[in-house]
Coordinates of C-alpha atoms and ligand atoms in Angstrom, one line a residue:
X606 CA 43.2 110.0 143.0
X607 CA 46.5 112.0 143.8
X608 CA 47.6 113.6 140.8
X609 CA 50.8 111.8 138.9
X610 CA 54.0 114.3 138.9
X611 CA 56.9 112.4 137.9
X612 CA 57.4 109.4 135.5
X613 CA 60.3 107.0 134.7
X614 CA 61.9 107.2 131.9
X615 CA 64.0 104.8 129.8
X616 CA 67.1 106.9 128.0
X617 CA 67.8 104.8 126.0
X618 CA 64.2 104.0 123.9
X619 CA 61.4 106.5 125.7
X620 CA 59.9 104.0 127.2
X621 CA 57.9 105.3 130.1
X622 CA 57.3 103.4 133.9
X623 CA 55.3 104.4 136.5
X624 CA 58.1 103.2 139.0
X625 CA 61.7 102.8 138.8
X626 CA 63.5 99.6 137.4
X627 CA 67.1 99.0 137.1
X628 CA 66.4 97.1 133.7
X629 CA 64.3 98.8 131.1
X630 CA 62.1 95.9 129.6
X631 CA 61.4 96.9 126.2
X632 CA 64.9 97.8 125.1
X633 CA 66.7 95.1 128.1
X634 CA 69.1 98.0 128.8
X635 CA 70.3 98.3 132.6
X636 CA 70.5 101.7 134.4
X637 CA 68.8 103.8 131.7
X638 CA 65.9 104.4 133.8
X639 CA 65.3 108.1 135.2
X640 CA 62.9 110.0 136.8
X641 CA 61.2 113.0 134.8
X642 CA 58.7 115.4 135.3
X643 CA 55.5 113.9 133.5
X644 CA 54.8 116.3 130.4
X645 CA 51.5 117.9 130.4
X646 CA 48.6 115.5 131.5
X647 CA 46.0 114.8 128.9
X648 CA 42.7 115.9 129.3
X649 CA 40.1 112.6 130.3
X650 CA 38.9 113.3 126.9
X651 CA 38.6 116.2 124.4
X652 CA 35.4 117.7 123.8
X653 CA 35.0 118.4 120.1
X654 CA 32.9 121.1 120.3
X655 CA 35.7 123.0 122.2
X656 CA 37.8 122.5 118.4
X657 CA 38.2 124.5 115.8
X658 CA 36.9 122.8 112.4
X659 CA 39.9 122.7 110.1
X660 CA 39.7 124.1 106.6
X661 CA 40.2 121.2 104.0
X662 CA 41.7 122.1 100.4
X663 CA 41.8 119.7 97.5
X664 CA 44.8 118.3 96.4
X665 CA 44.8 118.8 92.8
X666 CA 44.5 122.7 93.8
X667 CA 46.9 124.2 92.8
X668 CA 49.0 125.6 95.1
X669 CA 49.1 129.8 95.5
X670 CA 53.0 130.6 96.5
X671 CA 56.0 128.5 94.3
X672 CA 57.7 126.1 96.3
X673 CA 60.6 128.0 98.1
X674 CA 63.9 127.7 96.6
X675 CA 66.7 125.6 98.6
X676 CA 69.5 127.5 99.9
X677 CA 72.7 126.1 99.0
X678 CA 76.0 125.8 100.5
X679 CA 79.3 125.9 98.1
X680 CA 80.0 122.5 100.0
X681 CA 78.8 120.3 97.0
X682 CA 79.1 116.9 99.1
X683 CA 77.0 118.7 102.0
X684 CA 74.6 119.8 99.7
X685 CA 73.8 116.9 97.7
X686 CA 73.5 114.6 100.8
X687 CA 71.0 117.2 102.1
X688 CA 68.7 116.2 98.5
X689 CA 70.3 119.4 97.1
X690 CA 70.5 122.1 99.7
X691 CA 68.5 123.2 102.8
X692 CA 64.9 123.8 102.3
X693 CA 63.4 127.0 104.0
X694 CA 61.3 125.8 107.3
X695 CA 63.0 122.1 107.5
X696 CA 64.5 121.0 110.2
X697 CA 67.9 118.6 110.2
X698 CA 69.5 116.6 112.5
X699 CA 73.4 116.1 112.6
X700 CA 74.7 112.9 114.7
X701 CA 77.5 111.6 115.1
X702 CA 80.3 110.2 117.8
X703 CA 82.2 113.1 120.0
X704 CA 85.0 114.5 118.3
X705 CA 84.1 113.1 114.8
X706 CA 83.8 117.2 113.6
X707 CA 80.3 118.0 113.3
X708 CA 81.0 121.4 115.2
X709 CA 83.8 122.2 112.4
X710 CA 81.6 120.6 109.5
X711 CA 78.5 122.9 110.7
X712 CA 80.8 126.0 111.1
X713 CA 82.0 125.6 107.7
X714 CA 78.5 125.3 106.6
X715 CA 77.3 128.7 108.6
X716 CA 80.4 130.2 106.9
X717 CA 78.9 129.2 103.5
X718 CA 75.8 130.0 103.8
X719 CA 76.5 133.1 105.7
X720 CA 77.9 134.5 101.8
X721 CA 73.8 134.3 100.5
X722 CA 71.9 134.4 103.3
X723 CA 72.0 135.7 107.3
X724 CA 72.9 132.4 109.5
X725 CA 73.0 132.0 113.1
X726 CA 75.2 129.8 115.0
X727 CA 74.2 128.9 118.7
X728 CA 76.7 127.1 120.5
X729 CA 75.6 125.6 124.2
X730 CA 79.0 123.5 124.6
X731 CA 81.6 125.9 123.6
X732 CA 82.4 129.8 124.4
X733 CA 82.5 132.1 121.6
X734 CA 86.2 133.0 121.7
X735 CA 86.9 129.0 121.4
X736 CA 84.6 129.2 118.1
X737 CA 86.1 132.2 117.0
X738 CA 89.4 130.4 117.5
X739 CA 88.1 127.4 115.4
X740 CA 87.0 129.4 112.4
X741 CA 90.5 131.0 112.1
X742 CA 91.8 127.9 112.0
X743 CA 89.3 126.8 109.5
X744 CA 90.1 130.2 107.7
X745 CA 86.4 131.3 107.7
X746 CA 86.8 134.1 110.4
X747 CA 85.9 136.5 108.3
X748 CA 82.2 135.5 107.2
X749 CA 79.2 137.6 109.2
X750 CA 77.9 134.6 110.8
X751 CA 76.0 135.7 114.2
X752 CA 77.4 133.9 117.1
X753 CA 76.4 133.2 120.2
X754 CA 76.6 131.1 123.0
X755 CA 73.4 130.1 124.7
X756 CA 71.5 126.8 126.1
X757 CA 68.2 128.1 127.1
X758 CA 65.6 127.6 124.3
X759 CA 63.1 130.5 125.6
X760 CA 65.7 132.9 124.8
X761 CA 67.0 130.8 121.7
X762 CA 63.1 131.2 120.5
X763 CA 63.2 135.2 121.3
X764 CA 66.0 135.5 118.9
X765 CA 64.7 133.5 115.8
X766 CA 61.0 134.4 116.7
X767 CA 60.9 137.6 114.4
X768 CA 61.0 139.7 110.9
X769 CA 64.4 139.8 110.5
X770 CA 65.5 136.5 112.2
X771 CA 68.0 134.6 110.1
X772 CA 67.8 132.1 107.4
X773 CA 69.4 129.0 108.5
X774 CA 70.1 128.6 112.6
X775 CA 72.3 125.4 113.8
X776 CA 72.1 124.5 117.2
X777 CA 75.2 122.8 118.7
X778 CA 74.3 120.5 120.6
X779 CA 70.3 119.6 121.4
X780 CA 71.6 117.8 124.3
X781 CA 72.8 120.7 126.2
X782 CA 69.6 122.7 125.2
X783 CA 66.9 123.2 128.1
X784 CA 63.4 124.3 128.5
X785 CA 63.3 125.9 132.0
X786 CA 59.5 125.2 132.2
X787 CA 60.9 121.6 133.3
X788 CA 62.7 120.2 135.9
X789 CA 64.5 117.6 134.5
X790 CA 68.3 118.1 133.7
X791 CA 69.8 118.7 129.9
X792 CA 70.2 116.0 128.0
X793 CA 67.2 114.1 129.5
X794 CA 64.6 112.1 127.2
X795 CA 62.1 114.7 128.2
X796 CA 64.2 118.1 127.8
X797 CA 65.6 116.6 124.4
X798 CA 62.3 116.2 123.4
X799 CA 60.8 119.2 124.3
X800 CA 63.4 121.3 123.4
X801 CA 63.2 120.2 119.7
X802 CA 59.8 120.2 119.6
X803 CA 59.8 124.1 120.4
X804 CA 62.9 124.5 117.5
X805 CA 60.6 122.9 115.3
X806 CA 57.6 125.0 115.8
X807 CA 59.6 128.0 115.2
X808 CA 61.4 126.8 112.2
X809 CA 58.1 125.9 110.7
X810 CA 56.3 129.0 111.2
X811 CA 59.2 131.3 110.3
X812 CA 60.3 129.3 107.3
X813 CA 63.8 129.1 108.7
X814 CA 66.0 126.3 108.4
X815 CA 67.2 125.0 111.6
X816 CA 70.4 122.2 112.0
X817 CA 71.0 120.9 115.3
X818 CA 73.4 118.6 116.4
X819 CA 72.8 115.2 118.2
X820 CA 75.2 113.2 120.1
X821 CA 75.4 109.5 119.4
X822 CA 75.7 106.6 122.5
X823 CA 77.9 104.0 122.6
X824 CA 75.6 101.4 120.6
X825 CA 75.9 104.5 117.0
X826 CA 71.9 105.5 117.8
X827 CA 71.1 109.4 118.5
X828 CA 71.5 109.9 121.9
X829 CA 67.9 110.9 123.7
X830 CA 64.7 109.5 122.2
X831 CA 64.9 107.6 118.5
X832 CA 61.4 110.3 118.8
X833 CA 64.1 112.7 117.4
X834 CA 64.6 111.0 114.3
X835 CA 60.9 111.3 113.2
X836 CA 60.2 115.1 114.7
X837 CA 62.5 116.4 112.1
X838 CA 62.8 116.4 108.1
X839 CA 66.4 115.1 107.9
X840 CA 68.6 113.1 109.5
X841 CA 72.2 112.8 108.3
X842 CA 74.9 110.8 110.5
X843 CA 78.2 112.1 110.4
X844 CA 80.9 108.6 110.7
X845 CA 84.2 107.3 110.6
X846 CA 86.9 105.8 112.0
X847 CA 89.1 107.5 114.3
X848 CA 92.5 106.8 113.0
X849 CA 91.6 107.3 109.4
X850 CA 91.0 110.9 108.4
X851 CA 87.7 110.3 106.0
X852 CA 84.3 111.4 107.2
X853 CA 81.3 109.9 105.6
X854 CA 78.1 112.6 105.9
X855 CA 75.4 109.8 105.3
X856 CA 71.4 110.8 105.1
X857 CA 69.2 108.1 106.8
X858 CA 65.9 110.4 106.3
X859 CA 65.1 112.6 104.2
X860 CA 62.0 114.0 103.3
X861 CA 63.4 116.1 100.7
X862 CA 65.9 113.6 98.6
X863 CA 67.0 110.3 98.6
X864 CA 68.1 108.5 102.0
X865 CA 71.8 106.7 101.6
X866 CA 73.4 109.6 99.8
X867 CA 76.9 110.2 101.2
X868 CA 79.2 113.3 100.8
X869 CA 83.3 112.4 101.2
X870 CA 85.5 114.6 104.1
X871 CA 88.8 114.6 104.6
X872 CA 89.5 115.9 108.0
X873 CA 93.0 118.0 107.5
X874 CA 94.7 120.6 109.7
X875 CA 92.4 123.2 107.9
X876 CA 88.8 121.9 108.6
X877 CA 87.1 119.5 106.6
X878 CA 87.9 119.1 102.7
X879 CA 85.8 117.8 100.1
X880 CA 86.6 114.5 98.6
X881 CA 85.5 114.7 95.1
X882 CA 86.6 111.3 93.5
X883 CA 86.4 109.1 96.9
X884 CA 86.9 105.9 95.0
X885 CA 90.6 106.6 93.8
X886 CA 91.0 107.8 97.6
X887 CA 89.6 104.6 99.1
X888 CA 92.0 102.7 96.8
X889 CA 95.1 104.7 96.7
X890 CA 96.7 102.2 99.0
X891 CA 96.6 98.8 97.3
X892 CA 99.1 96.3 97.4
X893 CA 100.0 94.3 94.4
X894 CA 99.7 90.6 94.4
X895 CA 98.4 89.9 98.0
X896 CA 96.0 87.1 98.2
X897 CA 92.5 88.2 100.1
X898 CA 92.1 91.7 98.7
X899 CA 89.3 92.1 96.6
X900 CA 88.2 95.2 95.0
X901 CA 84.4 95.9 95.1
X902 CA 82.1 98.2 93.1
X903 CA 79.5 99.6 95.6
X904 CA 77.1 102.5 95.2
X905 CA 76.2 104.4 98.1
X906 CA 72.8 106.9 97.3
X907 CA 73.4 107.5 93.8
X908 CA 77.7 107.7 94.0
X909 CA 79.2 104.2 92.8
X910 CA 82.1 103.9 95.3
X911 CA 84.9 101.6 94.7
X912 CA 86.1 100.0 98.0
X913 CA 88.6 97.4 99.0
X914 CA 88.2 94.1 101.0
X915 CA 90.8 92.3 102.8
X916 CA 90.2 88.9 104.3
X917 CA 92.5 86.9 105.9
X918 CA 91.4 83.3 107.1
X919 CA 94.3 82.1 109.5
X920 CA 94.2 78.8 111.5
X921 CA 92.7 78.8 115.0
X922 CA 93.7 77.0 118.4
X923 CA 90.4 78.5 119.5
X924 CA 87.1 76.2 120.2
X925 CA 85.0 78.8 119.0
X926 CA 87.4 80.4 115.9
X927 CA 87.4 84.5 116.2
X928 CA 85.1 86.0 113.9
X929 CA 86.2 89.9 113.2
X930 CA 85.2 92.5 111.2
X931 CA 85.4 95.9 110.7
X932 CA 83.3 97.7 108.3
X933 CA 80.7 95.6 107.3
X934 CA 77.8 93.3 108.7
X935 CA 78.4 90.6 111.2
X936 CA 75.6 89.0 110.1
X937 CA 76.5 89.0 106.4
X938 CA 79.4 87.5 107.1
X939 CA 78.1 84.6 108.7
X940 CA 75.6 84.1 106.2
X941 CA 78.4 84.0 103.6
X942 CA 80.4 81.0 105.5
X943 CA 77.3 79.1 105.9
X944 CA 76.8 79.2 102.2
X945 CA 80.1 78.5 101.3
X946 CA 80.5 75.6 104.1
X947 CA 77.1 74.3 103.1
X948 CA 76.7 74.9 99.1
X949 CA 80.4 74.5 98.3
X950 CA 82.1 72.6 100.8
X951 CA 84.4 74.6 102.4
X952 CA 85.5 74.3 106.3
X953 CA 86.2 77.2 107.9
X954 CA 85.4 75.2 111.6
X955 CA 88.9 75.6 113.0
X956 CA 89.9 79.0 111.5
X957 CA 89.6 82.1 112.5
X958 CA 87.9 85.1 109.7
X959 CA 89.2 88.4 109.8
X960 CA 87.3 90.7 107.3
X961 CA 88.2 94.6 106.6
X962 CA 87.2 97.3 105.0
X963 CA 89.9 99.4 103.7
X964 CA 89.6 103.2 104.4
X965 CA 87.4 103.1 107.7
X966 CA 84.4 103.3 105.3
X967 CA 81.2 101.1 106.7
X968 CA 79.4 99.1 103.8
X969 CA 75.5 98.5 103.9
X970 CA 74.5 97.1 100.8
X971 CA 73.8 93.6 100.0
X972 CA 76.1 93.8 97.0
X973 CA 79.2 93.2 98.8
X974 CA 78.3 89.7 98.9
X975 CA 80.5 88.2 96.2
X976 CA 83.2 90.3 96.8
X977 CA 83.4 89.0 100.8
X978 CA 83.3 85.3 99.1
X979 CA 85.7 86.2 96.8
X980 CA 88.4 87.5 99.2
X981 CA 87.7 85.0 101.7
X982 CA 88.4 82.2 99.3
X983 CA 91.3 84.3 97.8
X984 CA 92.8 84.5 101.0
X985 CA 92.2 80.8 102.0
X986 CA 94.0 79.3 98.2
X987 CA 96.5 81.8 98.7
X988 CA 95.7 83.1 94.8
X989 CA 95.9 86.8 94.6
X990 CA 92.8 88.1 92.3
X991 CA 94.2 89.7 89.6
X992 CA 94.6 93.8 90.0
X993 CA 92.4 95.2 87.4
X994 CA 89.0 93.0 88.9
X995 CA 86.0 94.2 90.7
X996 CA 83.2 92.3 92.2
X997 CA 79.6 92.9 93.0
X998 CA 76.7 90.5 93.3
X999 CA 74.1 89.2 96.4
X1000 CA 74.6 86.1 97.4
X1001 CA 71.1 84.2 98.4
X1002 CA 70.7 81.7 101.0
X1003 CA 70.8 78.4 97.9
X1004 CA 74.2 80.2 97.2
X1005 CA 72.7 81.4 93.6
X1006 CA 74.3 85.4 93.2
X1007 CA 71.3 87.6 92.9
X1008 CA 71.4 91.0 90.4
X1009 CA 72.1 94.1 92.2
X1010 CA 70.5 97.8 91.4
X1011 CA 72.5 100.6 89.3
X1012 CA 75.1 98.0 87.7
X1013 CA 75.6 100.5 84.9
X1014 CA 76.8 103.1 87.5
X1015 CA 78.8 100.6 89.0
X1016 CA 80.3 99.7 85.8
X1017 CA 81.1 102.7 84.5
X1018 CA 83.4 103.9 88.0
X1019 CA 85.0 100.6 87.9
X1020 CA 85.8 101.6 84.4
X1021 CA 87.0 105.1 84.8
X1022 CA 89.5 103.8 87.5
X1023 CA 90.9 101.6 85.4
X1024 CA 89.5 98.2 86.1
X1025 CA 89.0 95.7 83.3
X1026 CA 87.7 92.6 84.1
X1027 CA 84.3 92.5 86.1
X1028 CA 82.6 89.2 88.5
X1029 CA 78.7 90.3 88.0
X1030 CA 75.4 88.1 88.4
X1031 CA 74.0 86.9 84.8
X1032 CA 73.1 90.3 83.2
X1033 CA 69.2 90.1 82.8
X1034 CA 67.1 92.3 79.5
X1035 CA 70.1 94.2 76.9
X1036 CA 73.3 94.5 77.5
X1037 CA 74.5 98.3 78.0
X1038 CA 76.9 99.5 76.4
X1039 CA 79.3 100.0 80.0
X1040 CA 80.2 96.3 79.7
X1041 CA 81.8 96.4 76.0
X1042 CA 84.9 97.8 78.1
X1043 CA 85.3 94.7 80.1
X1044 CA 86.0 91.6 80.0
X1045 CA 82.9 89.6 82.1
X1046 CA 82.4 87.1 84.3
X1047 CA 78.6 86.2 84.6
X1048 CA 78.8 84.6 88.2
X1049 CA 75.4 82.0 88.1
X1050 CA 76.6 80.4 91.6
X1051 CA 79.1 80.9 94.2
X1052 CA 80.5 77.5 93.3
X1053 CA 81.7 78.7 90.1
X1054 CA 84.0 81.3 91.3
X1055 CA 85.1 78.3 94.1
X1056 CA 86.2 76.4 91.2
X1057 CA 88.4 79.1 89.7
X1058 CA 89.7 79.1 92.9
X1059 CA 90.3 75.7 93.9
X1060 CA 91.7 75.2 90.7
X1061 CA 94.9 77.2 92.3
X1062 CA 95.8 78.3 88.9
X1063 CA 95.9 82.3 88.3
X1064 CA 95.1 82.0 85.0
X1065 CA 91.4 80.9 85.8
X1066 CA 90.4 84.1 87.1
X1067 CA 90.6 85.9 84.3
X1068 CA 88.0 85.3 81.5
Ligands
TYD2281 P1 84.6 118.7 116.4 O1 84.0 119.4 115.2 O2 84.9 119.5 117.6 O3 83.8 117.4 116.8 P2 82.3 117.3 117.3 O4 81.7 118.6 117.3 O5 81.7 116.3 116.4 O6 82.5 116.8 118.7 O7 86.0 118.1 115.9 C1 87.1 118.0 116.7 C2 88.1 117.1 116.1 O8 88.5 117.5 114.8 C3 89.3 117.2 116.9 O9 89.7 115.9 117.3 C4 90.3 117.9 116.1 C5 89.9 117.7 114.7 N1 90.2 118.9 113.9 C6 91.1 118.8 112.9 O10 91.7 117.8 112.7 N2 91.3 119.9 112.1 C7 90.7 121.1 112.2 O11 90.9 122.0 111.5 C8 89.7 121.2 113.3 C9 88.9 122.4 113.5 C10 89.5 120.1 114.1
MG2282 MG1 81.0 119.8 118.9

């Protein structure tokens, strides 16, 4: 049987084909399909005796050298999203849109680090002189980080492959990185792969920490294989919007901390800034007295983060009324107009929902249930919710609001930023002492905060 050189590949997912289609079938996307070189046949099948026997140890032994110690960056939010600083031999992955500052977040990393420990910085999209330019502006141009500019991994490996390699190498971007052992072009499913595989080997045998950089597609997934995501230790995404100037560092693995941390940026003529108190950021714009703006009290990781929602129901000439929203789930929102339509008895057929997340900040949790159903129906009675409130609760499927995790932690922000008065599902076990400050609303069902609504009366949202 001739021998099988090439292989099509789906960019998008990985998925392989033995010839080429214009539309990938497990993923459904069109014109992702490319051919590759086919990696390395597998034997028929591996004789064991060929093997090596592999040395078991118990695990209750007790291990011979101490854990290694992290190395930390000054960059507190960077650190604390990374589980509390790099650990020697991991391996992180950095993605994010084009233009979003991962290249300036990672040089002000390297400039960190480079005060502790020796850090390389390998750039494959830019020149040196253009990185030197940056880290003027960034004001970092005097840190010993070793620069260079290179894309081929071979030689890449030949620098870090040593005794006195560095510490912590990033790697801007894996998508311009090649392994010349294979035909296909950079950026490829295959050279992506391969590429990181080989940065991986070497991190893990020389204990050094390696970052690299991933580009994100259109659809917000890491460019090149989702394999990516589970070849290395971390993976943080770097997001925002464009016009606003926060950045939101997010982990989504971690196998050394907690996933769903974020760290705050401001993005400023001088690099990227720390945001230390997001919350009073996120809210520094409010508007007094505005129906539809609702204040929620979110945690993201282990940060309670105050955010604002504005909803604005208008009336449609549409058949099908526009549903848009920025910042939070599509699916969420439907879900919470079905409930109210169906458990309450309020139309929205015939008007169109606009939902927003002030800030450019994307919310995840659950949580923001009752405060989506409490702007929405704010914005609809035209009865501003009073300025010292905050919201959180899940709303289920019966319309009965669910408890949420960390309510203390949610408490206490709200309280610290001033906030009095607090909509919360029925506290279950003892009462903490957080709540003595506030004046609360125990929310059973979304139909008694419709009531307090309906009512049109202002006084009936407070307690
Ligand atoms: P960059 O780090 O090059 O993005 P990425 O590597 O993710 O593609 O970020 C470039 C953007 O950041 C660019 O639009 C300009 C802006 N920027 C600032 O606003 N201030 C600065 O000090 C720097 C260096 C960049
Ligand atoms: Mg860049």
């Amino acid at each position: 049987m001739a021998k099988k050189t090439v292989e099509y590949i789906c960019q998008g997912c990985g998925a392989c084909y033995s010839k080429w289609a214009g539309k990938c079938e497990s993923c459904q996307a069109w014109n992702t399909i490319t051919e590759e070189q086919s990696p390395d046949l597998l034997p028929k099948s591996l004789n064991s005796r060929t093997g090596r026997q592999i040395s078991f140890v118990n695990l209750t032994d007790k291990s011979t050298d101490t854990p290694p110690s992290r190395m930390v960056t000054e960059i507190s939010e960077f650190d604390r999203v990374c589980g509390g600083g790099l650990v020697p031999g991991s391996v992180l992955l950095v993605g994010g849109d084009p233009g979003i500052g991962k290249s300036t977040l990672l040089l002000q990393v390297a400039a960190a680090i480079s005060k502790t420990g020796k850090c390389a910085y390998i750039s494959g999209e830019e020149a040196i002189d253009q990185v030197r330019l940056r880290a003027k502006r960034l004001g970092v141009n005097d840190a010993s980080v070793d620069l260079a500019a290179s894309t081929n991994v071979r030689d890449i490996l030949a620098s870090l492959d040593h005794n006195d390699g560095p510490d912590v190498a990033i790697i801007d971007s894996i998508q311009t990185m090649y392994v010349d052992t294979m035909e296909s072009t950079p950026g490829t499913v295959s050279q992506v792969r391969a590429s990181a595989q080989e940065l991986i080997r070497v991190a893990k045998r020389r204990g050094i920490s390696i970052i690299i950089v991933g580009h994100v597609t259109k659809d917000g997934t890491l460019a090149g294989p989702r394999v990516l995501e589970h070849m290395v230790d971390t993976v943080l995404y770097f997001e925002g919007e464009r016009g606003h100037q926060f950045r939101i560092l997010r982990s989504v693995k971690n196998r050394f901390g907690a996933t769903d941390e974020i760290g705050v940026f401001e993005m400023t003529d001088k690099g990227l800034q720390e945001v230390l108190n997001p919350s009073a950021l996120f809210l520094a714009n409010r508007q007094g007295n505005v129906s539809g703006a609702c204040v929620f009290a979110g945690v993201e990781g282990t940060r309670p983060l105050l955010v604002e929602i504005q909803a604005l129901v208008a009336p449609s000439n549409l058949a099908t009324p526009r549903r848009a929203i920025v910042g939070w789930d599509h699916n969420r929102l439907s879900m919470v107009l079905a409930v109210l339509e169906a458990r309450c008895g309020i139309n929205f057929a015939g008007r169109d929902v606009y939902l927003n997340v002030a800030g450019g900040l994307k919310i995840h949790e659950p949580a923001a249930d009752l405060a989506v159903a409490a702007a929405l129906l704010s914005s609809m009675s035209n009865t501003p919710i009073p300025h010292d409130t905050v919201f959180f609760g899940e709303i289920g499927l019966s319309g009965e609001v669910r408890n949420v995790s960390q309510q203390d932690a949610r408490l206490k922000e709200s309280h610290k930023l001033g906030f009095r008065q607090v909509f919360m599902p029925p506290r279950t076990g003892t009462k903490s002492n957080a709540l003595n400050e506030f004046d609360c609303v125990e929310v059973e069902h979304v139909h008694n905060i419709v009531e307090k609504f309906q009512s049109n009366d202002r006084e009936k949202l407070t307690a």
